[in-house]
Short mmCIF file of C-alpha atoms and ligand atoms in Angstrom, two decimals:
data_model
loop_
_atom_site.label_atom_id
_atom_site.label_comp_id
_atom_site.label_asym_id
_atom_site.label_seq_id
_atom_site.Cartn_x
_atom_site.Cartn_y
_atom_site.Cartn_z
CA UNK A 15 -19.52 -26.72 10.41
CA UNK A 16 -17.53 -26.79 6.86
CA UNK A 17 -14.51 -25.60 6.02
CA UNK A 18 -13.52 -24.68 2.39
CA UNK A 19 -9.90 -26.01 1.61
CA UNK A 20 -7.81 -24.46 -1.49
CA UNK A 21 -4.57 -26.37 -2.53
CA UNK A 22 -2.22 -26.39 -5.80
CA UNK A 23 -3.86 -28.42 -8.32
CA UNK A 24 -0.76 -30.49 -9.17
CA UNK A 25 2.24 -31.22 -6.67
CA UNK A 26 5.02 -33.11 -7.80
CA UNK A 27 6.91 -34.22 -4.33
CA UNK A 28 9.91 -36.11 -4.29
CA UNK A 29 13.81 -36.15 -4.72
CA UNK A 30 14.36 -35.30 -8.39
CA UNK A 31 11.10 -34.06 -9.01
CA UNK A 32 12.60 -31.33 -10.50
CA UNK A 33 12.67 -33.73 -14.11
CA UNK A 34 9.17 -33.62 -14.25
CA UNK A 35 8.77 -29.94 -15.04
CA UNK A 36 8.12 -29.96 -18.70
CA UNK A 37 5.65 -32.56 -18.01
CA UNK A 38 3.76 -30.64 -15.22
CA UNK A 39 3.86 -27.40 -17.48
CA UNK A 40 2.06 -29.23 -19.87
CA UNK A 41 -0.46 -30.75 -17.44
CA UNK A 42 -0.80 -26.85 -16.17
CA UNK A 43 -1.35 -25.39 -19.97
CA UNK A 44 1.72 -23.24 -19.60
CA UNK A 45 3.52 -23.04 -23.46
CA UNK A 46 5.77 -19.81 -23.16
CA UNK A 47 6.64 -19.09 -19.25
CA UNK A 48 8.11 -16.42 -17.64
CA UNK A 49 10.92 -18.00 -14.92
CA UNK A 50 11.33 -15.50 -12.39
CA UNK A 51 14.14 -16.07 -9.32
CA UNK A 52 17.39 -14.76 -8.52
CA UNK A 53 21.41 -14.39 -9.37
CA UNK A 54 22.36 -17.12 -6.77
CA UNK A 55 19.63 -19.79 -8.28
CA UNK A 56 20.97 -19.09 -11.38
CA UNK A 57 24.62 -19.40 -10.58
CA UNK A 58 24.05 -22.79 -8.09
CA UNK A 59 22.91 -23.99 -11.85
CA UNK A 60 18.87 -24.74 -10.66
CA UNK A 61 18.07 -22.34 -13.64
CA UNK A 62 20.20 -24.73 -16.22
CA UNK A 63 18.59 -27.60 -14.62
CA UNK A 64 15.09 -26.43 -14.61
CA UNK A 65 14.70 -25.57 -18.02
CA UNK A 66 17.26 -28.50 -19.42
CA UNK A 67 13.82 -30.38 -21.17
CA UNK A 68 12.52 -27.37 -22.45
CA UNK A 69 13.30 -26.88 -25.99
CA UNK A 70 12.65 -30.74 -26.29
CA UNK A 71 9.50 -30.24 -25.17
CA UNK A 72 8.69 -27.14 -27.51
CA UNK A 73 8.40 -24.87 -24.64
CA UNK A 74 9.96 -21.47 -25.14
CA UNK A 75 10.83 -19.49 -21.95
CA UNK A 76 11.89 -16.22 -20.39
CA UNK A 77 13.91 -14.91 -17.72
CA UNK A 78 13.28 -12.23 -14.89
CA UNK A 79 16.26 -13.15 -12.65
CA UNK A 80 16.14 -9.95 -10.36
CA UNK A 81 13.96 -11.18 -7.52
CA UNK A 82 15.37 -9.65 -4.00
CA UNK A 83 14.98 -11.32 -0.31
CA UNK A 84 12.27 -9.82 1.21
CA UNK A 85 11.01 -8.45 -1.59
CA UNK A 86 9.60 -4.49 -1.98
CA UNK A 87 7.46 -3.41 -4.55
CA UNK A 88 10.66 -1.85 -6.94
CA UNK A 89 11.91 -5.82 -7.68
CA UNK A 90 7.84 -6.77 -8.42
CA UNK A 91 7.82 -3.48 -10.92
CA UNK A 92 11.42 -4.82 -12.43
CA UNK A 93 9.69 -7.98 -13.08
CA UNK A 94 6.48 -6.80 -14.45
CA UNK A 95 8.09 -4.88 -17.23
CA UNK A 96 9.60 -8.09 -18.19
CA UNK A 97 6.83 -9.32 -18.19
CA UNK A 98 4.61 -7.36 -19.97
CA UNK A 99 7.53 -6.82 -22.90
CA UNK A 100 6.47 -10.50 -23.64
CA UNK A 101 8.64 -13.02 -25.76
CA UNK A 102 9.08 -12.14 -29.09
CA UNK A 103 5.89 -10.16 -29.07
CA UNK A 104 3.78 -12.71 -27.78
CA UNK A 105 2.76 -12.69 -24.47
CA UNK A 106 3.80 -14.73 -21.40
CA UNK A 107 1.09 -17.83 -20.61
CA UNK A 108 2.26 -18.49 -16.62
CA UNK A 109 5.01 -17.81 -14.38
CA UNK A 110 7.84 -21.00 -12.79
CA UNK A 111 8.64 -19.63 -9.50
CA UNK A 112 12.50 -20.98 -8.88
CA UNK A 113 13.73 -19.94 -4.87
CA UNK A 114 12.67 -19.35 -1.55
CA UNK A 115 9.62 -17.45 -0.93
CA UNK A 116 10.75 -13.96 -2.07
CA UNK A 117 11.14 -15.56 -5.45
CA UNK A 118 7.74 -17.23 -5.34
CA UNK A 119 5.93 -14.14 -3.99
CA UNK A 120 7.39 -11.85 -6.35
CA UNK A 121 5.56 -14.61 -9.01
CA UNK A 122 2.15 -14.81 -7.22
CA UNK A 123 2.78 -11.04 -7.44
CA UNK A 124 2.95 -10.55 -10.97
CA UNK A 125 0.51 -13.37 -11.47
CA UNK A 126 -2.15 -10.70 -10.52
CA UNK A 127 -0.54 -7.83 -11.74
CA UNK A 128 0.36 -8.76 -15.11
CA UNK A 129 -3.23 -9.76 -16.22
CA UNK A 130 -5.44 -7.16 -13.92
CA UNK A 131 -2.84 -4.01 -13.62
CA UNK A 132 -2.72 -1.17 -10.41
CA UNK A 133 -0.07 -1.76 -7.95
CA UNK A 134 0.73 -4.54 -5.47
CA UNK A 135 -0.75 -2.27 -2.33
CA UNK A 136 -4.51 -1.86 -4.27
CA UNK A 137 -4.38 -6.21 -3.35
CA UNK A 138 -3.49 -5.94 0.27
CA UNK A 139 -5.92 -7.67 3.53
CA UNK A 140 -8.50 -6.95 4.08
CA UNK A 141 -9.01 -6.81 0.02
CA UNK A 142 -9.52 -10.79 -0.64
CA UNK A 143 -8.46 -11.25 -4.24
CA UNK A 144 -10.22 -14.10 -5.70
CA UNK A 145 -9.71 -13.34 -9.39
CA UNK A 146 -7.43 -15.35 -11.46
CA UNK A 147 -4.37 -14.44 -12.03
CA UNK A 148 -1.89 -16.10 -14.91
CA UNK A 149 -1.15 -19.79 -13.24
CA UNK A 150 2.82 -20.24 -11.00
CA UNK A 151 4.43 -23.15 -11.07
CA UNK A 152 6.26 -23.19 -7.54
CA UNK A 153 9.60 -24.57 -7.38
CA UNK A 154 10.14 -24.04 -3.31
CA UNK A 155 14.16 -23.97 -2.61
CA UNK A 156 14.17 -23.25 1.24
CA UNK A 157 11.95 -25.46 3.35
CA UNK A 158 10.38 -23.08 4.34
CA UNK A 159 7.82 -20.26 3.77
CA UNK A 160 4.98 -22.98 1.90
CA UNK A 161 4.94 -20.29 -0.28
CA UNK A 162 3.88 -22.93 -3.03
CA UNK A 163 0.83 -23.97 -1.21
CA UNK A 164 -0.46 -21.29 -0.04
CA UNK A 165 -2.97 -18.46 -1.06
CA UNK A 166 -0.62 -15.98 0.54
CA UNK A 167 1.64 -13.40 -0.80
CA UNK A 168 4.08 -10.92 0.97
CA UNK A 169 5.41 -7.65 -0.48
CA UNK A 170 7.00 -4.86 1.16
CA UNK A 171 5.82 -1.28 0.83
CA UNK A 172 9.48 1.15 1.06
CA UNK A 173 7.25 3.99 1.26
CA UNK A 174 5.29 3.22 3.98
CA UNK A 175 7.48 0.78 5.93
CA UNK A 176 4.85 -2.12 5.63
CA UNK A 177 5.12 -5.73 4.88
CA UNK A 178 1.85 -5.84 3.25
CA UNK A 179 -0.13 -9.02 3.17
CA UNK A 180 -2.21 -10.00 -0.02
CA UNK A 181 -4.54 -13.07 0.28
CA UNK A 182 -7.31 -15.14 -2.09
CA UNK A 183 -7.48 -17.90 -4.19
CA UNK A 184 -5.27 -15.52 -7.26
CA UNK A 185 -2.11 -15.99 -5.14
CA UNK A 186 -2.71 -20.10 -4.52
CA UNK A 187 0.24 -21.47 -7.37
CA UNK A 188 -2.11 -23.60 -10.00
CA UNK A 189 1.49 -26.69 -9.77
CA UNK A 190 4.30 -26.90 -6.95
CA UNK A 191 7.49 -29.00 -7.75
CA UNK A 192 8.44 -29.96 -4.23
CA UNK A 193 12.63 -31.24 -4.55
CA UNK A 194 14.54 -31.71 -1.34
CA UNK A 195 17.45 -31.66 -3.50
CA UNK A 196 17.33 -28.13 -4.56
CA UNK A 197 17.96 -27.29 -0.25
CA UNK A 198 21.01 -29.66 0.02
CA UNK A 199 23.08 -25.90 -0.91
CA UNK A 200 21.07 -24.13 1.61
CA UNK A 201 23.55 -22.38 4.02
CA UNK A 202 23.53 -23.04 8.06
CA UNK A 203 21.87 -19.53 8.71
CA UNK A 204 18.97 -19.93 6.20
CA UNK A 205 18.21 -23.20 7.01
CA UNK A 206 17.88 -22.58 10.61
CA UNK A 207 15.47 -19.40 9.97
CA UNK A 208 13.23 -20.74 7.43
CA UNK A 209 12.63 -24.14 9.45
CA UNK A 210 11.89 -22.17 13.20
CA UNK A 211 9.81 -20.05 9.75
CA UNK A 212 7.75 -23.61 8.88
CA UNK A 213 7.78 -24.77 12.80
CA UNK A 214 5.47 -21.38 13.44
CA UNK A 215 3.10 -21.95 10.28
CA UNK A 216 2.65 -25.40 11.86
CA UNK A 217 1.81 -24.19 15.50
CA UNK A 218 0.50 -20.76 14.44
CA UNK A 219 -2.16 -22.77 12.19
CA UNK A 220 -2.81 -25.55 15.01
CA UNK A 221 -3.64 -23.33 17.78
CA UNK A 222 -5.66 -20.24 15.04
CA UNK A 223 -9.16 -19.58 16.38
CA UNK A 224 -9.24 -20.50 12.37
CA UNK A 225 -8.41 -24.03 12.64
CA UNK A 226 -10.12 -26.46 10.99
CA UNK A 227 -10.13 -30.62 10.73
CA UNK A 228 -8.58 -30.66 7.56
CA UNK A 229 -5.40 -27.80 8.98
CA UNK A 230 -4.90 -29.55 12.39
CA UNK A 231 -4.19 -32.90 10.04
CA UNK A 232 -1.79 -31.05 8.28
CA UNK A 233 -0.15 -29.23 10.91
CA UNK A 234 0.29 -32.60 13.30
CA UNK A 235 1.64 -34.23 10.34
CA UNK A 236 4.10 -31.15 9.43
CA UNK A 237 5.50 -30.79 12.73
CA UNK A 238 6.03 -34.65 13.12
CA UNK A 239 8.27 -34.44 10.18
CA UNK A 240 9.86 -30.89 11.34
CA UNK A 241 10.59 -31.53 14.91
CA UNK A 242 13.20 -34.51 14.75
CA UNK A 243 14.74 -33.02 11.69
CA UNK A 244 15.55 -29.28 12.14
CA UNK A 245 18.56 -29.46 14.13
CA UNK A 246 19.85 -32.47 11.88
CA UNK A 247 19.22 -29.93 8.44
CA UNK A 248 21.24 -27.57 10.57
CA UNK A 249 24.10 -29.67 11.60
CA UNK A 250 24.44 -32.22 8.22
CA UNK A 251 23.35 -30.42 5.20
CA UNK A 252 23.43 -33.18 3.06
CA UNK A 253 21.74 -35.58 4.62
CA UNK A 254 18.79 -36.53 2.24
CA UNK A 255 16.26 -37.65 4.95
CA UNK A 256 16.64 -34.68 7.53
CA UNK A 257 16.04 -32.30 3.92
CA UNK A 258 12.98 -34.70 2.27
CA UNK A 259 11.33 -34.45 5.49
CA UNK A 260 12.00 -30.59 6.10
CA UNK A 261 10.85 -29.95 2.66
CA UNK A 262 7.95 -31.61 2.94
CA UNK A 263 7.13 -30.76 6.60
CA UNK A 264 7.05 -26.91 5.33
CA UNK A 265 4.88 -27.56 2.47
CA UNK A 266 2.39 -29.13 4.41
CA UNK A 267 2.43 -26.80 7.50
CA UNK A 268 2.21 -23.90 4.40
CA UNK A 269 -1.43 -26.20 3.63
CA UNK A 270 -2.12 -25.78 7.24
CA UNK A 271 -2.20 -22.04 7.61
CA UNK A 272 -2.97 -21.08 4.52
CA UNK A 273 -6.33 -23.34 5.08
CA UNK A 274 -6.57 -22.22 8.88
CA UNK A 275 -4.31 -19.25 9.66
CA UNK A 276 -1.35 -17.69 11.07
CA UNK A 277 -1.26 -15.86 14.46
CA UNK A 278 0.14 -13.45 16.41
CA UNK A 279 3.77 -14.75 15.94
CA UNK A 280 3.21 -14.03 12.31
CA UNK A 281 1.19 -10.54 13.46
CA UNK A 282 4.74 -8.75 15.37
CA UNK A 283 6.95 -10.58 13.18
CA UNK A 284 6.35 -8.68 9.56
CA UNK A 285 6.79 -5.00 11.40
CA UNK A 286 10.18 -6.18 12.93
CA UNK A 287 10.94 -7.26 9.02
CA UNK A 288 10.16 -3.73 7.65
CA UNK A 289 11.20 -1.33 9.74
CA UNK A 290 14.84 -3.37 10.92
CA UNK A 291 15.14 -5.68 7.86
CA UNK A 292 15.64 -8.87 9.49
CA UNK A 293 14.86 -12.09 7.22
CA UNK A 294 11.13 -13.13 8.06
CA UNK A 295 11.90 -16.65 9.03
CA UNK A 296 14.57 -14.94 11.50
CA UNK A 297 12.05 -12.17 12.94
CA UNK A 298 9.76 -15.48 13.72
CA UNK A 299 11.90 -17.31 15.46
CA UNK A 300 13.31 -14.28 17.87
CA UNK A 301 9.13 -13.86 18.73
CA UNK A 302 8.00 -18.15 19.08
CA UNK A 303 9.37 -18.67 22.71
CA UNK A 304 7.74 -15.50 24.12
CA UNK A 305 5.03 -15.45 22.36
CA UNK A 306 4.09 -18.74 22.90
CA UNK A 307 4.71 -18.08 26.73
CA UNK A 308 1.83 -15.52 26.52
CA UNK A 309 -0.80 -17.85 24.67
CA UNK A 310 -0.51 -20.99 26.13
CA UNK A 311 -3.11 -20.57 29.14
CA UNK A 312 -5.84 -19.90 26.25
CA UNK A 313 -4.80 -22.93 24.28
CA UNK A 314 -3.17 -25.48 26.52
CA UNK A 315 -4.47 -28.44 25.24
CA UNK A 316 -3.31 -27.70 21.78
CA UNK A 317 -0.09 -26.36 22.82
CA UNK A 318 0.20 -29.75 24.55
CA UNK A 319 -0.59 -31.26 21.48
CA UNK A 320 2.25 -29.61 19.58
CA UNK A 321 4.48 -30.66 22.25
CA UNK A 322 3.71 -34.46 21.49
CA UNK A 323 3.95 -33.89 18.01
CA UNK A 324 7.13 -32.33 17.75
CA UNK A 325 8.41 -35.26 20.08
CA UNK A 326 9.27 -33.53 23.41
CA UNK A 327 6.99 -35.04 25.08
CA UNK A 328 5.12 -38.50 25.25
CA UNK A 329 1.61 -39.07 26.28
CA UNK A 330 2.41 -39.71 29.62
CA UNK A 331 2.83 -36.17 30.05
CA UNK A 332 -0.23 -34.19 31.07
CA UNK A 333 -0.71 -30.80 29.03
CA UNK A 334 0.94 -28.59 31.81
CA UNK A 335 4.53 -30.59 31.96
CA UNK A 336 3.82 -31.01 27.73
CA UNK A 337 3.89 -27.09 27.96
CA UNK A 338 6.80 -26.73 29.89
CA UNK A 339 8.34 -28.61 27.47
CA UNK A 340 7.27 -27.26 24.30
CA UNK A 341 9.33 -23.77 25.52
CA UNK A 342 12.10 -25.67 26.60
CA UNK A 343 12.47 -27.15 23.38
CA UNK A 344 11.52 -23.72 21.32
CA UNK A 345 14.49 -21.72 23.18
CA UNK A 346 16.35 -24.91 23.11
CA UNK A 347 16.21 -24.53 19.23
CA UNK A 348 17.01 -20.48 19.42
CA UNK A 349 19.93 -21.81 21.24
CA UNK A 350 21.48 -24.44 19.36
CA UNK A 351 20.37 -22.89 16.19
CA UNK A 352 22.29 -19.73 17.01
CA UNK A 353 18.60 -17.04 16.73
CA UNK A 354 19.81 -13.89 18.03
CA UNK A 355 17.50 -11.78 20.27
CA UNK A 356 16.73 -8.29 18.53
CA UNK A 357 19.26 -6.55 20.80
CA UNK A 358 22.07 -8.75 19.12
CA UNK A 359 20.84 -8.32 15.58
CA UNK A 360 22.29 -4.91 15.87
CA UNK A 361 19.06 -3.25 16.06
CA UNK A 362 18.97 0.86 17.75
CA UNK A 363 17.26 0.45 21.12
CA UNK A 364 15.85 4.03 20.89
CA UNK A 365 14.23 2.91 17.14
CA UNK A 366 12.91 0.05 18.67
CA UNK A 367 10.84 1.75 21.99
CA UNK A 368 10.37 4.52 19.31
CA UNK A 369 8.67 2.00 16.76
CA UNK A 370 6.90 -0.45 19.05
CA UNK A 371 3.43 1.43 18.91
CA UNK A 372 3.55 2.09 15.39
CA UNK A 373 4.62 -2.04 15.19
CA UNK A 374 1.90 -3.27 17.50
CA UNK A 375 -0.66 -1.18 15.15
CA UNK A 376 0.50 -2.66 12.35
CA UNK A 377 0.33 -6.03 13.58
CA UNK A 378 -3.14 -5.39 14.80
CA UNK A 379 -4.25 -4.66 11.09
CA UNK A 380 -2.40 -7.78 9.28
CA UNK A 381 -5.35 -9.39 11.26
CA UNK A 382 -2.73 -12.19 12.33
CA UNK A 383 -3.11 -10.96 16.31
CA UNK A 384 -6.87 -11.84 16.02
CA UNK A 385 -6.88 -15.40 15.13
CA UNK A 386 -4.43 -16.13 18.39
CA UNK A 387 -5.73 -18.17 20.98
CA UNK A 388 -5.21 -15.19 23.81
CA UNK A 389 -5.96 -11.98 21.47
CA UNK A 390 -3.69 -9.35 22.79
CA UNK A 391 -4.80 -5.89 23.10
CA UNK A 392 -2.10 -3.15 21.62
CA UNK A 393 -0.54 -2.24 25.13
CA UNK A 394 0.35 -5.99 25.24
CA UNK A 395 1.66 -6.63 22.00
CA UNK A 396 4.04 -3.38 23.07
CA UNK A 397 5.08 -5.25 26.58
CA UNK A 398 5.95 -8.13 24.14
CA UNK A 399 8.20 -6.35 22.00
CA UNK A 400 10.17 -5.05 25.07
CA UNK A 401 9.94 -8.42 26.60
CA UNK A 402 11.54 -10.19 23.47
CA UNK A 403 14.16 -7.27 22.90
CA UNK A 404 17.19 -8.41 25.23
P1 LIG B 503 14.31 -16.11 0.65
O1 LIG B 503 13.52 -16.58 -0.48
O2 LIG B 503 14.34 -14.64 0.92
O3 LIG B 503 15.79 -16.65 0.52
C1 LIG B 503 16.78 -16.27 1.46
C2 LIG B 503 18.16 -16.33 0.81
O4 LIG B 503 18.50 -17.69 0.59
C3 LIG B 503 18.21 -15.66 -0.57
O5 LIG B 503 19.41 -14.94 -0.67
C4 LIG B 503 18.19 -16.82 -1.56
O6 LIG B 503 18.88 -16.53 -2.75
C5 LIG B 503 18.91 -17.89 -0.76
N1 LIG B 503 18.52 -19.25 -1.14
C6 LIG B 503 17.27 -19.72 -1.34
N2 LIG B 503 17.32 -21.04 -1.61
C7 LIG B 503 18.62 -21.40 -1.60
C8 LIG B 503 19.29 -22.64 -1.82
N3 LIG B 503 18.63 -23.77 -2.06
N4 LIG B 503 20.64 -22.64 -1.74
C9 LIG B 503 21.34 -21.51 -1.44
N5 LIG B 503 20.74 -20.31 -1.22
C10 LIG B 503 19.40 -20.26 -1.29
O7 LIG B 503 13.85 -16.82 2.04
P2 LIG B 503 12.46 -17.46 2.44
O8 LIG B 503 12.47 -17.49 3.92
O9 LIG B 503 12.19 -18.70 1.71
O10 LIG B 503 11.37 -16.39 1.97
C11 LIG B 503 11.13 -15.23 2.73
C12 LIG B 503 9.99 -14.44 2.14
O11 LIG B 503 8.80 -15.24 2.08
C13 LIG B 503 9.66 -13.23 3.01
O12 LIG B 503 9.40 -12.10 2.20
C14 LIG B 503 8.40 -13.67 3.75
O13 LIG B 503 7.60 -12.59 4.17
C15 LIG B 503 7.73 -14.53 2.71
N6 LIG B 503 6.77 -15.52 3.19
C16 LIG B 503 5.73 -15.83 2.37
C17 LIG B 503 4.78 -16.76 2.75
C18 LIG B 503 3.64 -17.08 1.83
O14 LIG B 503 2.80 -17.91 2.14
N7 LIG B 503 3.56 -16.44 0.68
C19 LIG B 503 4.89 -17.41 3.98
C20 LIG B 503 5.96 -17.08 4.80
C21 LIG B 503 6.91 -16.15 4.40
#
């Protein structure tokens, strides 16, 4: 059986790679491009440095700095009027993505919204939106969502609550520019939730009923470089090696799902990010011990193999004693990296048993629950949301 891989036409990976942006913009056909990130991108100076060979290179740009974490559909409307009013009257050509996913979804948002119109919830799974859209450049600055590998974009409905899920080949960024140097600034908190964030795209897409050759490759490999280096990012946020290999752990575990798939991790987490507005990487790591607790029986070789890669255990462990120590090490991480259980987050315990229905549904139609090794029915996705609460 085939699988049918997508990835960004043109990655530039390396320290510095940042330099090379006038050259890949070129390579991409992008003249006059929209940037779109945020106030603290611009004020860490990435902005300045991103654009410094611009003019040289006769490349005129914009600026739509108002992306928000998380984002909800008002930011992706802010930017689309920028982005429609053009640059002196001419229109926009493509889109550089500068941030952490919220910046590069809001892009991959108005990448399809600029050139085909409606709103961002007429795109949402099951819809599978395969038309082109005007081509991102990713710039990734946490490491992180993958966001600038993948075919994936997530935008949150304020009406209805919903972090709504848009996938196809219009979201997949046509160039990523893959810097560890941008993440040196990242603080303790961020880097902590958007690595446990990568560590879950790797396992999620190694154990998905949607796994293929190609994804299990990528996955292994991402969670080689992730597991010895998370807690180091944590603890020493300038050390270059721990970063490079963060950076490019998360890109390639973004390959990995967005070729295979996420599961049910990925499923409970985006509810918990609506309704209680808790940063997505942090939502993910307050579900990966349990949850992993409740699939490993239908996956245990894989699990196993997880284990190995991540380096906590060796293959003279047997899959069952890998598996113990795959959860010791996940809440060992939750631990050291300071993840606080919902119930510490500050969340209401009477929203939460009042929500957990509506949650589970909603996690059932993101489709995530369904690729998981052990498919949960609703009544257990509900016990899991209790059992992770304290
Ligand atoms: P983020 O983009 O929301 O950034 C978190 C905060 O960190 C922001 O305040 C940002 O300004 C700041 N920040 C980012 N980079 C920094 C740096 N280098 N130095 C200092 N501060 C920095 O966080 P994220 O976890 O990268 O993205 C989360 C979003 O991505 C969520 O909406 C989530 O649902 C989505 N997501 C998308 C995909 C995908 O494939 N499209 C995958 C996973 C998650």
């Amino acid at each position: 059986m085939s699988a049918s891989i997508v990835m960004p036409r043109i990655m530039q990976i390396g320290a510095g790679a940042l330099a090379e942006l006038p050259s890949v913009l070129a390579r991409a056909g992008v003249a006059r491009p929209l940037f779109v990130t945020d106030a603290t991108m611009v004020s860490l100076g990435y902005l300045d440095r991103a654009t410094a060979g611009l003019e040289a290179a006769g490349i005129a740009w914009g600026l739509f700095d108002g992306t928000e974490p998380e984002p909800g559909e008002g930011s992706v409307l802010e930017g689309e009027a920028v982005l429609r009013a053009g640059l002196k009257g001419e229109a926009f050509d493509g889109l550089v993505a500068l941030g952490g996913g919220s910046a590069i979804d809001t892009a991959k948002a108005l990448s399809i919204l600029g050139p085909h119109g409606g709103r961002i919830r007429d795109y949402k799974f099951p819809r599978i939106v395969d038309e082109p859209g005007l081509p991102v450049i990713a710039i990734p600055t946490t490491a992180g969502t993958g966001s600038e590998a993948t075919r994936v974009t997530v935008i949150t409905d304020t009406d209805a609550d919903e972090k709504m899920m848009c996938l196809g080949l219009g979201f997949l960024p046509v160039a990523a520019i893959i810097d560890p140097e941008l993440t040196y600034s990242l603080p303790q908190r961020v880097t902590a939730d958007t690595g446990i964030d990568a560590l879950t795209h790797a396992i999620e897409a190694y154990v998905s009923r949607k796994a293929n050759a190609f994804s299990d490759q990528q996955a292994l490999a991402a969670l080689r470089l992730m597991g010895p280096n998370l807690r180091t990012a944590y603890h020493e946020p300038d050390n270059a090696e721990a970063r490079g290999a963060m950076l490019l752990g998360s890109t390639l575990a973004g390959l990995a799902f967005s070729n295979a798939s996420v599961a049910l991790v990925h499923g409970m987490s985006r509810p918990i990010g609506a309704f209680f507005h808790v940063p997505h990487g942090l939502s993910n790591a307050m579900l990966l011990p349990e949850i992993t607790a409740f699939s490993l029986s239908a996956a245990e070789a894989r699990y196993a193999a997880c284990a190995r890669a991540i380096g906590v255990a060796d293959d003279s462990h047997a899959d069952a004693a890998a598996n113990a120590r795959l959860l010791d090490a996940l809440r060992g991480f939750n631990d050291e990296l300071k993840v606080p259980a919902p119930s510490e987050f500050g969340i209401d315990h009477d929203r939460w048993v009042q929500l957990r229905s509506l949650m589970a549904q909603q996690a059932i139609a993101s489709g995530s629950p369904g690729n998981n090794p052990r498919v949960p029915s609703e009544d257990e996705i509900v016990a899991l949301y209790d059992a992770v609460w304290a």
